[in-house]
Coordinates of C-alpha atoms in Angstrom, one line a residue:
Chain A
M1295 CA -30.9 -17.0 2.6
R1296 CA -27.5 -16.0 3.8
F1297 CA -26.3 -15.7 0.3
L1298 CA -29.1 -13.3 -0.5
R1299 CA -28.4 -11.3 2.5
R1300 CA -24.6 -11.0 1.6
V1301 CA -25.5 -9.9 -1.9
L1302 CA -27.9 -7.3 -0.5
N1303 CA -25.1 -6.2 1.8
M1304 CA -22.7 -5.8 -1.1
L1305 CA -25.2 -3.6 -3.0
V1306 CA -25.6 -1.4 0.1
V1307 CA -21.8 -0.9 0.2
L1308 CA -21.7 0.0 -3.4
L1309 CA -24.6 2.4 -3.0
I1310 CA -22.8 4.2 -0.1
V1311 CA -19.6 4.3 -2.0
S1312 CA -21.3 5.8 -5.1
L1313 CA -23.0 8.4 -2.9
L1314 CA -19.8 9.3 -1.0
M1315 CA -17.7 9.6 -4.0
F1316 CA -20.4 11.5 -6.0
V1317 CA -20.7 14.0 -3.3
L1318 CA -16.9 14.2 -2.6
V1319 CA -15.7 14.9 -6.1
R1320 CA -18.3 17.7 -6.3
V1321 CA -17.7 19.3 -3.0
L1322 CA -13.9 19.3 -3.1
P1323 CA -12.3 22.2 -4.9
G1324 CA -11.3 22.1 -8.6
D1325 CA -13.0 23.2 -11.8
P1326 CA -13.3 20.3 -14.2
V1327 CA -15.3 22.3 -16.7
G1328 CA -12.8 25.0 -17.1
A1329 CA -10.0 22.4 -17.4
A1330 CA -12.0 20.4 -20.0
L1331 CA -12.9 23.4 -22.2
G1332 CA -9.4 25.0 -22.0
D1333 CA -8.4 28.5 -21.1
G1334 CA -10.0 30.2 -24.0
A1335 CA -13.6 29.2 -23.0
T1336 CA -16.0 32.2 -22.5
T1337 CA -18.3 32.4 -19.5
E1338 CA -21.3 31.6 -21.8
Q1339 CA -19.6 28.5 -23.1
I1340 CA -18.8 27.2 -19.6
E1341 CA -22.4 28.0 -18.5
K1342 CA -23.8 26.1 -21.4
F1343 CA -21.5 23.1 -20.8
R1344 CA -22.6 23.0 -17.2
V1345 CA -26.2 22.9 -18.2
Q1346 CA -25.4 20.2 -20.7
M1347 CA -23.8 18.1 -18.1
G1348 CA -26.6 18.7 -15.6
M1349 CA -24.3 20.4 -13.2
D1350 CA -26.6 23.4 -12.7
K1351 CA -29.1 21.3 -10.8
P1352 CA -29.1 20.6 -7.0
L1353 CA -26.9 17.8 -5.8
Q1354 CA -29.6 15.3 -4.9
V1355 CA -31.3 15.7 -8.2
Q1356 CA -27.9 15.1 -9.9
Y1357 CA -27.3 12.0 -7.8
F1358 CA -30.7 10.4 -8.5
A1359 CA -30.3 11.2 -12.1
Y1360 CA -26.9 9.5 -12.0
L1361 CA -28.3 6.4 -10.2
R1362 CA -31.1 6.1 -12.8
G1363 CA -28.5 6.2 -15.5
L1364 CA -26.5 3.6 -13.7
L1365 CA -29.5 1.3 -13.8
E1366 CA -29.6 1.7 -17.6
G1367 CA -25.8 1.1 -17.8
H1368 CA -24.8 4.8 -18.2
F1369 CA -22.0 6.1 -16.2
G1370 CA -22.3 9.6 -17.5
V1371 CA -20.1 11.3 -20.1
S1372 CA -16.3 11.6 -19.4
L1373 CA -14.8 15.1 -19.7
M1374 CA -11.5 13.7 -21.1
E1375 CA -13.0 12.0 -24.1
P1376 CA -16.6 12.7 -25.0
R1377 CA -17.9 9.2 -24.6
D1378 CA -19.8 7.4 -21.8
V1379 CA -17.6 6.4 -19.0
G1380 CA -19.1 3.0 -18.9
T1381 CA -17.9 2.3 -22.5
I1382 CA -14.5 3.5 -21.7
V1383 CA -14.3 1.3 -18.5
W1384 CA -15.5 -1.6 -20.4
E1385 CA -12.8 -1.2 -23.0
R1386 CA -10.1 -0.8 -20.6
L1387 CA -11.0 -3.2 -17.9
P1388 CA -9.7 -6.4 -19.7
A1389 CA -6.2 -4.9 -19.9
T1390 CA -6.1 -4.3 -16.2
L1391 CA -7.7 -7.6 -15.3
E1392 CA -5.3 -9.6 -17.5
L1393 CA -2.4 -7.9 -15.7
V1394 CA -3.8 -8.3 -12.1
V1395 CA -4.9 -11.9 -12.7
C1396 CA -1.6 -12.9 -14.2
S1397 CA 0.3 -11.2 -11.3
L1398 CA -1.9 -12.8 -8.7
A1399 CA -1.4 -16.2 -10.3
L1400 CA 2.3 -15.7 -10.4
A1401 CA 2.4 -14.6 -6.8
I1402 CA 0.4 -17.5 -5.6
L1403 CA 2.1 -20.2 -7.7
V1404 CA 5.5 -19.0 -6.5
G1405 CA 4.6 -17.7 -3.1
V1406 CA 2.7 -20.7 -1.7
P1407 CA 5.4 -23.3 -2.4
L1408 CA 8.1 -21.0 -1.3
G1409 CA 6.3 -20.4 2.0
I1410 CA 5.9 -24.2 2.5
L1411 CA 9.5 -24.9 1.9
A1412 CA 10.5 -22.0 4.2
A1413 CA 8.3 -23.4 6.9
T1414 CA 9.3 -27.0 6.6
H1415 CA 13.0 -26.2 6.3
R1416 CA 13.0 -23.6 9.0
N1417 CA 16.2 -21.4 9.2
G1418 CA 17.4 -23.1 6.0
P1419 CA 18.7 -21.0 3.1
I1420 CA 15.2 -20.8 1.5
D1421 CA 13.7 -19.6 4.8
Q1422 CA 16.5 -17.0 5.2
A1423 CA 16.1 -15.8 1.7
S1424 CA 12.3 -15.6 1.8
R1425 CA 12.4 -13.6 5.1
L1426 CA 14.9 -11.2 3.7
W1427 CA 12.7 -10.9 0.7
S1428 CA 9.6 -10.3 2.7
L1429 CA 11.2 -7.2 4.1
T1430 CA 12.9 -6.0 1.0
G1431 CA 9.9 -6.8 -1.2
V1432 CA 7.7 -4.1 0.5
S1433 CA 10.6 -1.6 0.7
F1434 CA 10.7 -0.2 -2.7
P1435 CA 8.0 1.4 -4.8
N1436 CA 6.9 -0.9 -7.6
F1437 CA 7.2 1.8 -10.2
W1438 CA 11.0 1.8 -9.5
A1439 CA 11.1 -1.9 -10.0
A1440 CA 9.2 -1.4 -13.2
L1441 CA 11.7 1.2 -14.5
M1442 CA 14.7 -0.9 -13.5
L1443 CA 13.2 -4.1 -15.1
Q1444 CA 12.4 -2.1 -18.2
L1445 CA 16.0 -0.8 -18.4
V1446 CA 17.6 -4.1 -17.8
L1447 CA 15.3 -6.6 -19.6
G1448 CA 13.8 -4.3 -22.1
A1449 CA 16.5 -1.9 -23.1
A1450 CA 19.8 -3.4 -22.2
L1451 CA 19.0 -7.1 -23.0
S1452 CA 16.2 -6.5 -25.5
L1453 CA 14.5 -9.6 -24.1
V1454 CA 11.0 -8.1 -23.8
P1455 CA 9.3 -5.1 -25.3
I1456 CA 9.6 -1.9 -23.4
T1457 CA 6.0 -0.6 -23.3
G1458 CA 2.6 -1.4 -24.6
R1459 CA 0.4 -4.4 -24.6
I1460 CA 0.9 -5.8 -28.1
T1461 CA 2.8 -4.9 -31.3
G1462 CA 0.7 -5.1 -34.5
P1463 CA -3.1 -5.7 -34.5
P1464 CA -4.6 -7.2 -31.5
P1465 CA -6.4 -10.6 -31.8
E1466 CA -10.1 -10.5 -32.7
H1467 CA -12.2 -9.0 -29.8
I1468 CA -14.0 -11.7 -27.8
T1469 CA -13.2 -11.2 -24.2
G1470 CA -10.8 -8.3 -24.5
L1471 CA -8.1 -10.5 -22.7
Y1472 CA -5.5 -10.7 -25.4
L1473 CA -4.2 -14.0 -24.2
V1474 CA -7.6 -15.7 -24.1
D1475 CA -8.7 -14.1 -27.4
A1476 CA -5.6 -15.2 -29.2
L1477 CA -6.0 -18.7 -27.9
L1478 CA -9.6 -18.9 -28.9
T1479 CA -8.9 -17.6 -32.4
G1480 CA -5.9 -19.7 -32.7
N1481 CA -3.7 -16.6 -33.4
F1482 CA -0.6 -17.9 -31.8
R1483 CA 1.6 -15.0 -33.1
A1484 CA -0.5 -12.5 -31.3
M1485 CA -0.5 -14.8 -28.1
G1486 CA 3.2 -15.0 -27.9
D1487 CA 3.5 -11.3 -28.6
A1488 CA 1.0 -10.5 -25.9
A1489 CA 2.7 -12.7 -23.4
R1490 CA 6.0 -11.1 -24.1
H1491 CA 4.5 -7.7 -23.4
L1492 CA 2.9 -9.1 -20.2
I1493 CA 6.1 -10.5 -18.7
T1494 CA 7.6 -7.5 -17.0
P1495 CA 4.5 -5.7 -15.8
T1496 CA 3.4 -9.0 -14.3
I1497 CA 6.6 -9.6 -12.5
V1498 CA 6.6 -6.1 -11.1
L1499 CA 3.0 -6.2 -9.9
A1500 CA 3.6 -9.6 -8.4
L1501 CA 6.7 -8.7 -6.3
G1502 CA 5.0 -7.2 -3.3
P1503 CA 2.1 -9.8 -3.1
L1504 CA 4.7 -12.6 -3.5
A1505 CA 6.6 -11.4 -0.5
Q1506 CA 3.4 -11.1 1.6
I1507 CA 2.0 -14.5 0.5
T1508 CA 5.3 -16.3 1.2
S1509 CA 5.5 -14.9 4.7
M1510 CA 1.9 -15.6 5.5
V1511 CA 2.1 -19.1 4.3
R1512 CA 5.3 -19.6 6.3
S1513 CA 4.1 -18.2 9.5
S1514 CA 0.7 -19.9 9.5
M1515 CA 2.4 -23.2 8.6
L1516 CA 4.8 -22.7 11.5
D1517 CA 1.8 -22.0 13.8
E1518 CA 0.1 -25.2 12.6
L1519 CA 3.2 -27.3 12.8
S1520 CA 3.5 -26.6 16.5
R1521 CA 0.2 -28.1 17.2
P1522 CA -0.1 -31.3 19.2
Y1523 CA -1.7 -33.3 16.4
V1524 CA 1.4 -32.9 14.3
G1525 CA 3.6 -34.5 17.0
F1526 CA 1.0 -37.2 17.4
S1527 CA 0.8 -38.1 13.7
Q1528 CA 4.5 -38.2 13.6
A1529 CA 4.5 -40.5 16.6
V1530 CA 2.2 -43.0 15.2
G1531 CA 4.4 -43.1 12.0
M1532 CA 2.5 -41.0 9.5
P1533 CA 4.7 -39.9 6.7
R1534 CA 6.0 -36.4 7.0
F1535 CA 4.7 -35.2 3.6
L1536 CA 1.3 -36.5 4.4
I1537 CA 1.2 -34.5 7.6
N1538 CA 2.5 -31.4 5.9
Y1539 CA 0.4 -31.4 2.8
K1540 CA -2.8 -33.0 3.8
Y1541 CA -3.4 -31.6 7.3
V1542 CA -1.0 -28.7 8.0
L1543 CA -1.2 -26.9 4.7
R1544 CA -5.0 -27.2 4.5
N1545 CA -5.4 -25.8 8.0
A1546 CA -2.8 -23.1 7.3
F1547 CA -4.2 -22.1 4.1
S1548 CA -7.4 -20.1 5.3
S1549 CA -5.4 -17.2 6.6
T1550 CA -3.6 -17.0 3.3
L1551 CA -6.9 -16.9 1.5
T1552 CA -7.9 -13.9 3.6
L1553 CA -4.7 -12.2 2.6
I1554 CA -5.3 -12.9 -1.1
G1555 CA -8.5 -11.1 -0.6
F1556 CA -6.8 -8.1 0.9
L1557 CA -4.1 -8.1 -1.9
F1558 CA -6.5 -7.6 -4.6
P1559 CA -7.3 -3.9 -3.9
L1560 CA -3.6 -3.4 -3.2
M1561 CA -2.7 -4.7 -6.6
I1562 CA -5.1 -2.4 -8.3
G1563 CA -3.4 0.5 -6.5
G1564 CA -0.1 -0.9 -7.8
A1565 CA -1.5 -1.0 -11.3
F1566 CA -2.0 2.8 -11.1
V1567 CA 1.8 3.3 -11.4
V1568 CA 2.8 0.1 -13.2
E1569 CA 0.4 1.0 -16.1
K1570 CA 1.9 4.4 -16.3
V1571 CA 5.5 3.0 -16.6
F1572 CA 4.5 0.4 -19.3
A1573 CA 2.0 2.7 -21.1
W1574 CA -0.5 -0.1 -20.4
P1575 CA -3.9 0.9 -21.8
G1576 CA -5.8 -0.3 -18.6
L1577 CA -8.5 1.0 -16.3
A1578 CA -6.0 2.0 -13.7
R1579 CA -4.3 4.3 -16.0
F1580 CA -7.6 5.8 -17.0
G1581 CA -8.4 6.3 -13.2
A1582 CA -5.1 8.1 -12.7
D1583 CA -5.7 10.4 -15.6
A1584 CA -9.2 11.0 -14.4
I1585 CA -8.0 12.1 -10.9
L1586 CA -5.5 14.4 -12.5
A1587 CA -8.1 15.9 -14.9
N1588 CA -10.7 16.0 -12.1
D1589 CA -13.1 14.2 -14.4
Y1590 CA -16.1 13.7 -12.1
N1591 CA -18.0 11.0 -13.8
A1592 CA -14.8 9.0 -14.7
I1593 CA -13.6 9.2 -11.1
V1594 CA -16.9 8.0 -9.7
G1595 CA -17.2 5.4 -12.4
V1596 CA -13.7 3.9 -12.0
T1597 CA -14.0 3.9 -8.2
L1598 CA -17.4 2.1 -8.4
V1599 CA -16.0 -0.6 -10.7
I1600 CA -12.9 -1.1 -8.6
C1601 CA -15.1 -1.3 -5.5
L1602 CA -17.4 -3.8 -7.1
F1603 CA -14.4 -6.0 -7.8
V1604 CA -13.1 -5.6 -4.3
V1605 CA -16.5 -6.5 -2.9
V1606 CA -16.9 -9.5 -5.2
V1607 CA -13.4 -10.8 -4.5
N1608 CA -13.9 -10.5 -0.7
F1609 CA -17.2 -12.3 -1.1
V1610 CA -15.6 -15.1 -3.1
T1611 CA -12.6 -15.5 -0.8
E1612 CA -14.9 -15.7 2.2
E1613 CA -17.0 -18.4 0.5
L1614 CA -13.9 -20.3 -0.3
Y1615 CA -12.8 -19.9 3.2
V1616 CA -15.9 -21.7 4.4
A1617 CA -15.6 -24.3 1.8
L1618 CA -11.9 -25.0 2.6
D1619 CA -12.2 -24.9 6.3
P1620 CA -15.0 -26.8 7.9
R1621 CA -14.1 -25.5 11.3
I1622 CA -15.6 -22.2 10.3
R1623 CA -19.3 -21.8 9.7
L1624 CA -20.4 -18.2 9.2
E1625 CA -23.4 -18.0 11.3
R1626 CA -24.3 -14.4 10.6
Chain B
M1330 CA 25.9 6.3 72.8
T1331 CA 26.5 5.3 69.3
V1332 CA 24.6 6.7 66.3
T1333 CA 24.2 4.5 63.5
I1334 CA 23.9 6.3 60.3
A1335 CA 22.1 4.6 57.5
R1336 CA 24.2 4.4 54.4
P1337 CA 22.5 6.6 51.8
L1338 CA 20.8 4.7 49.0
P1339 CA 22.5 4.9 45.7
P1340 CA 20.9 7.6 43.5
P1341 CA 18.3 6.1 41.1
P1342 CA 19.6 5.7 37.6
S1343 CA 19.0 8.8 35.6
R1344 CA 16.7 8.7 32.6
L1345 CA 19.4 9.3 30.2
R1346 CA 21.3 6.3 31.8
N1347 CA 18.3 4.2 31.3
A1348 CA 17.8 5.2 27.8
L1349 CA 21.5 4.5 27.0
R1350 CA 21.2 1.2 28.6
G1351 CA 18.2 0.4 26.5
V1352 CA 20.1 1.4 23.3
G1353 CA 23.1 -0.9 24.4
Y1354 CA 20.6 -3.7 25.0
F1355 CA 19.2 -3.2 21.6
F1356 CA 22.5 -3.5 19.9
R1357 CA 23.4 -6.7 21.8
R1358 CA 20.0 -8.2 21.2
A1359 CA 19.4 -7.3 17.5
P1360 CA 22.7 -6.3 16.0
L1361 CA 21.3 -6.4 12.4
S1362 CA 18.4 -4.1 13.3
A1363 CA 20.6 -1.9 15.3
F1364 CA 22.9 -1.5 12.2
W1365 CA 20.0 -0.5 10.1
G1366 CA 18.9 1.8 12.8
V1367 CA 22.2 3.5 12.5
V1368 CA 21.7 3.7 8.7
A1369 CA 18.3 5.3 9.3
A1370 CA 19.9 7.8 11.7
L1371 CA 22.6 8.6 9.1
I1372 CA 19.9 9.3 6.5
V1373 CA 18.2 11.6 8.8
A1374 CA 21.5 13.3 9.6
M1375 CA 22.1 13.6 5.8
A1376 CA 18.7 15.2 5.4
V1377 CA 19.4 17.8 8.0
A1378 CA 22.9 18.6 6.9
A1379 CA 21.9 18.6 3.2
P1380 CA 23.4 22.1 2.4
V1381 CA 26.7 21.0 3.8
V1382 CA 26.9 17.5 2.4
A1383 CA 25.6 18.1 -1.1
P1384 CA 28.4 19.0 -3.6
Y1385 CA 26.1 21.3 -5.7
P1386 CA 22.9 23.3 -5.2
P1387 CA 20.0 21.0 -6.2
L1388 CA 18.4 23.5 -8.6
K1389 CA 21.5 24.7 -10.3
S1390 CA 21.7 23.6 -14.0
D1391 CA 25.1 23.2 -15.7
F1392 CA 24.4 23.5 -19.3
R1393 CA 27.8 22.3 -20.3
S1394 CA 27.1 18.9 -18.8
M1395 CA 23.6 17.8 -19.5
Q1396 CA 22.4 14.1 -19.0
K1397 CA 26.0 12.9 -18.5
P1398 CA 26.7 9.5 -16.9
P1399 CA 28.4 9.3 -13.5
S1400 CA 31.9 10.9 -13.5
E1401 CA 34.3 12.2 -11.1
K1402 CA 32.7 15.5 -11.1
H1403 CA 29.2 14.3 -10.8
W1404 CA 29.2 11.0 -9.0
F1405 CA 25.6 10.2 -9.7
G1406 CA 25.6 11.8 -13.2
T1407 CA 23.4 14.8 -14.2
D1408 CA 19.9 15.1 -15.5
Q1409 CA 18.5 16.5 -18.7
I1410 CA 19.1 20.1 -17.6
G1411 CA 22.5 19.5 -16.0
R1412 CA 21.5 19.3 -12.4
D1413 CA 23.7 17.1 -10.2
T1414 CA 21.7 13.9 -9.3
L1415 CA 23.7 13.2 -6.2
S1416 CA 22.9 16.7 -4.7
R1417 CA 19.3 16.2 -5.7
V1418 CA 19.1 12.8 -4.0
I1419 CA 20.5 14.3 -0.8
Y1420 CA 18.0 17.2 -0.8
G1421 CA 15.3 14.8 -1.8
S1422 CA 15.7 13.1 1.6
Q1423 CA 14.6 16.3 3.3
T1424 CA 11.2 16.2 1.6
S1425 CA 10.8 12.5 1.9
L1426 CA 11.6 12.4 5.6
T1427 CA 9.5 15.5 6.5
V1428 CA 6.5 14.0 4.7
A1429 CA 7.0 10.6 6.3
F1430 CA 7.5 11.9 9.8
G1431 CA 4.7 14.4 9.5
A1432 CA 2.2 11.8 8.1
V1433 CA 3.1 9.2 10.8
L1434 CA 3.0 11.8 13.6
F1435 CA -0.4 13.0 12.5
G1436 CA -2.0 9.9 10.9
T1437 CA -0.8 6.9 13.0
T1438 CA -1.2 8.9 16.2
L1439 CA -4.8 10.1 15.4
G1440 CA -5.5 6.4 14.3
A1441 CA -4.1 5.2 17.6
L1442 CA -6.2 7.5 19.7
W1443 CA -9.2 6.7 17.7
G1444 CA -8.5 2.9 18.2
L1445 CA -8.0 3.6 21.9
A1446 CA -11.4 5.1 22.2
C1447 CA -13.0 2.4 20.1
G1448 CA -11.5 -0.3 22.1
Y1449 CA -12.3 1.2 25.4
F1450 CA -15.8 2.4 24.8
G1451 CA -17.0 -0.3 22.4
G1452 CA -20.6 -0.4 21.7
R1453 CA -22.2 1.6 18.9
F1454 CA -19.4 4.1 18.7
D1455 CA -17.0 1.2 18.1
M1456 CA -19.3 -0.4 15.5
L1457 CA -19.8 2.9 13.5
S1458 CA -16.0 3.5 13.6
Q1459 CA -15.2 0.0 12.4
R1460 CA -17.5 0.5 9.4
L1461 CA -15.9 3.8 8.6
I1462 CA -12.5 2.2 8.9
E1463 CA -13.4 -0.7 6.7
F1464 CA -14.6 1.9 4.1
L1465 CA -11.3 3.7 4.3
Q1466 CA -9.4 0.6 4.0
S1467 CA -11.3 -0.7 1.0
F1468 CA -9.5 1.8 -1.2
P1469 CA -6.0 1.1 -2.1
D1470 CA -3.7 3.5 -0.1
L1471 CA -2.2 5.1 -3.1
I1472 CA -5.6 5.8 -4.8
L1473 CA -6.9 7.4 -1.7
A1474 CA -3.8 9.5 -1.2
M1475 CA -3.8 10.5 -4.7
A1476 CA -7.5 11.6 -4.7
I1477 CA -7.0 13.6 -1.5
A1478 CA -3.8 15.2 -2.6
M1479 CA -5.4 16.2 -5.9
A1480 CA -8.6 17.5 -4.3
L1481 CA -6.6 19.7 -1.8
G1482 CA -4.1 21.0 -4.4
G1483 CA -0.3 20.5 -4.5
G1484 CA 2.1 21.2 -1.7
I1485 CA 3.9 19.5 1.1
T1486 CA 1.1 20.0 3.7
T1487 CA -1.4 18.5 1.4
V1488 CA 0.8 15.5 0.7
I1489 CA 1.4 15.0 4.5
V1490 CA -2.5 15.2 5.2
A1491 CA -3.3 12.8 2.3
I1492 CA -0.8 10.1 3.4
A1493 CA -1.7 10.7 7.1
I1494 CA -5.4 9.8 6.3
T1495 CA -4.4 6.6 4.7
R1496 CA -2.5 5.7 7.9
I1497 CA -5.5 6.3 10.3
P1498 CA -7.3 3.0 9.7
F1499 CA -4.2 0.9 10.4
G1500 CA -3.4 2.7 13.6
G1501 CA -7.0 2.4 14.6
R1502 CA -7.2 -1.4 14.0
V1503 CA -4.0 -2.4 15.7
I1504 CA -4.4 -0.3 18.8
R1505 CA -8.1 -1.2 19.1
S1506 CA -7.3 -4.9 19.3
V1507 CA -4.5 -4.2 21.9
V1508 CA -7.0 -2.2 24.0
L1509 CA -9.7 -4.8 23.7
S1510 CA -7.4 -7.4 25.4
L1511 CA -6.0 -4.9 27.9
K1512 CA -9.4 -3.8 29.0
E1513 CA -10.1 -7.3 30.4
M1514 CA -6.9 -7.2 32.6
Q1515 CA -7.4 -7.4 36.3
Y1516 CA -5.6 -4.2 37.0
V1517 CA -7.9 -2.3 34.8
E1518 CA -10.8 -3.9 36.5
A1519 CA -9.2 -3.0 39.9
A1520 CA -8.8 0.6 38.7
R1521 CA -12.5 0.7 37.7
G1522 CA -13.3 -0.8 41.0
I1523 CA -11.8 1.9 43.1
G1524 CA -13.6 4.5 40.9
A1525 CA -11.1 5.8 38.5
S1526 CA -12.6 8.0 35.8
H1527 CA -12.7 7.0 32.1
A1528 CA -9.9 9.5 31.2
R1529 CA -7.8 8.2 34.0
M1530 CA -8.2 4.5 33.0
M1531 CA -7.6 5.3 29.3
F1532 CA -4.6 7.5 29.6
R1533 CA -3.1 6.4 32.9
H1534 CA -3.6 2.6 32.7
I1535 CA -4.2 1.6 29.2
L1536 CA -2.3 4.0 27.0
P1537 CA 1.1 3.2 28.4
Q1538 CA 0.7 -0.4 27.4
C1539 CA 0.0 0.7 23.9
V1540 CA 3.3 2.4 23.5
A1541 CA 5.2 -0.7 22.2
P1542 CA 2.7 -1.6 19.5
F1543 CA 2.5 2.0 18.5
L1544 CA 6.2 2.4 18.1
I1545 CA 6.4 -0.7 15.9
L1546 CA 3.5 0.6 13.9
A1547 CA 5.0 4.0 13.5
T1548 CA 8.3 2.8 12.2
T1549 CA 6.7 0.6 9.7
H1550 CA 4.5 3.4 8.6
L1551 CA 7.4 5.6 8.0
G1552 CA 8.5 3.3 5.3
V1553 CA 5.1 3.1 3.8
A1554 CA 4.7 6.8 3.8
I1555 CA 8.0 7.3 1.9
V1556 CA 6.9 4.8 -0.7
I1557 CA 3.5 6.6 -1.1
E1558 CA 5.1 10.0 -1.3
A1559 CA 7.4 8.8 -3.9
S1560 CA 4.5 7.2 -5.9
L1561 CA 2.5 10.5 -5.6
G1562 CA 5.5 12.4 -6.9
F1563 CA 5.9 9.9 -9.7
L1564 CA 2.2 10.2 -10.7
G1565 CA 2.5 14.0 -10.6
V1566 CA 0.3 14.8 -7.7
G1567 CA 2.9 15.2 -5.1
I1568 CA 5.0 18.2 -4.2
P1569 CA 5.3 20.2 -7.4
P1570 CA 8.7 20.5 -9.1
P1571 CA 11.3 21.9 -9.1
T1572 CA 11.5 20.8 -5.4
P1573 CA 13.7 17.7 -5.6
T1574 CA 12.0 14.7 -4.2
W1575 CA 12.8 11.1 -5.1
G1576 CA 9.4 10.5 -6.7
N1577 CA 9.7 13.7 -8.8
M1578 CA 13.2 12.6 -9.9
L1579 CA 12.0 9.3 -11.1
S1580 CA 9.0 11.0 -12.8
D1581 CA 11.5 13.4 -14.6
A1582 CA 13.6 10.4 -15.6
L1583 CA 10.7 9.0 -17.5
N1584 CA 10.4 12.2 -19.4
A1585 CA 14.0 11.9 -20.6
G1586 CA 13.1 9.6 -23.4
L1587 CA 11.5 6.2 -24.1
V1588 CA 14.4 4.6 -22.3
P1589 CA 15.6 6.9 -19.5
P1590 CA 19.3 7.0 -18.6
W1591 CA 20.1 4.4 -16.0
W1592 CA 21.6 6.7 -13.5
L1593 CA 18.6 8.9 -13.3
V1594 CA 16.5 5.8 -12.4
L1595 CA 19.0 3.8 -10.3
F1596 CA 20.0 6.4 -7.7
P1597 CA 16.8 8.0 -6.5
G1598 CA 15.3 4.4 -6.4
L1599 CA 18.1 3.1 -4.3
A1600 CA 17.8 6.0 -2.0
I1601 CA 14.1 5.2 -1.5
T1602 CA 14.8 1.5 -1.1
L1603 CA 17.6 2.0 1.4
T1604 CA 15.6 4.4 3.5
V1605 CA 12.5 2.3 3.7
L1606 CA 14.5 -0.9 4.3
A1607 CA 16.4 0.8 7.1
F1608 CA 13.1 1.9 8.9
N1609 CA 11.5 -1.5 8.2
L1610 CA 14.4 -3.5 9.7
L1611 CA 14.6 -1.1 12.6
G1612 CA 10.9 -1.5 13.3
D1613 CA 11.4 -5.4 13.1
G1614 CA 14.1 -5.1 15.7
I1615 CA 12.0 -3.0 18.0
R1616 CA 9.2 -5.4 17.7
D1617 CA 11.3 -8.4 18.6
M1618 CA 12.7 -6.6 21.6
L1619 CA 9.5 -5.0 22.9
D1620 CA 7.0 -7.6 22.4
P1621 CA 7.8 -10.9 20.7
R1622 CA 4.1 -11.8 20.8
L1623 CA 3.4 -9.2 18.1
R1624 CA 5.8 -11.0 15.6
G1625 CA 4.1 -10.7 12.2
S1626 CA 1.0 -8.9 13.4
V1627 CA 1.7 -5.4 12.2

């Protein structure tokens, strides 16, 4: 019952976002039609195009037509390339997902152990380094880190490719995630190549989240370590690692989980610039181009898809939260 | 008959003296943060004194030395059309700092006042506001700023407004939670008891207690605003060229070829990092000094 209500809640959020975005892009200044047709377009051409796109009708009629289209899986035609936005999004989504998921995995796999070490060896070298990093890590724009890594790893040392997602033909399309596709088809050349292309963008996108995860794990571990039960367990002779990993970490982890939910939208924002630097053919780059071109349908479509992901990720983290931490029971 | 004259009381310490004492305390208490505070001050001074400090005008092209690596004549090298990178970095600080201070002054403050109202009044107003804030926060900062900047058209005011709007929810959230706990304090209750008006309680009794968290928030937001401004410039929706901004310079560098020359990338980026780091560490120090309880909350 609770589950159903939450799903309904998510749908309402998405509906509101779609309405707001739909109205906003149309109300705010800017002339997408003129831009799409170019300077040479005559008034008749523009008028014809507007009728074609349904832009001559009242706003509410347009919105309901849009919603009806959504139900059938149509996101409307993009002005940048004359295809349905849904198709383009569907094509480009895997590239961004691959990047974001890899970065998140990297940030968690490195950040959590680092945070634990920092907390258990308080004021030690790891602790000092991670604290310094948590301040520095949020201090530079990630596109700069991207450019620098590109220069050093890609150009100067030639360790990794400079831009793009793959050299040569991509593996047979199954999921669109090159790593997975290559693995499934046993195309290990493509897999290695895709992985090499992934290295720098992944590191860049993981830098900020890594700093945040480390400091979150550290501070919540420290909070938890100061509780009476820790001293008690120690007094009765429970081994230190058992206290740390079985009890402290588990209790400390729920706040980290919430953070990971928050990080997801942030990383998609990061992908907007990182994808530009690496010429990564992802959704975020399409979104950035759409905003620059004032492409109504594309902006609304991309926002909706991003929102959908944010909502779903939040939902999943909250469910995990309950599963991991029996102290919390969501009564709502 | 003897008259005893009371010795006059020592004059109360002047405000300036108090402020100076505060600064001295800060230096002793958090030398590292104080050092970075000095760096931040120097950067602000550099921005103000840009015409004096910069060796060349930022827009002047020297066609005899185009895209040259750092040399004695041009310490930070030159870009594709022979403009001096050092001078552009120095002038870039003007734009970055103007935008950052403007956005924080406008956005964080508005957010804080909103948070004050939410926390104080509570009820339906608070609930509606929280939903609105959640909505604003569900968009990544950069995307939101980009969309607003794009919709309003280029220019420095637009960029300030765009970044300010992304700052509002954070100010609102933090100050609201502070107000919520302050509201339950006995002295506030006492004020209510003797019949103080809403405005008096909000501005006279609660607001002064919000200054510390606000200052901490504001310094951190300065850093964030600089990063967003640079990112907007990089994406091409910031302040239009040829105005030198750090983001624009990095964006230009990308156009210099598949592999941009290292000096065009390194120096503007270092300028951003150094500035943001200075503000962040300063904010950290202020937080430790003003309110140790807030450690890690902003």
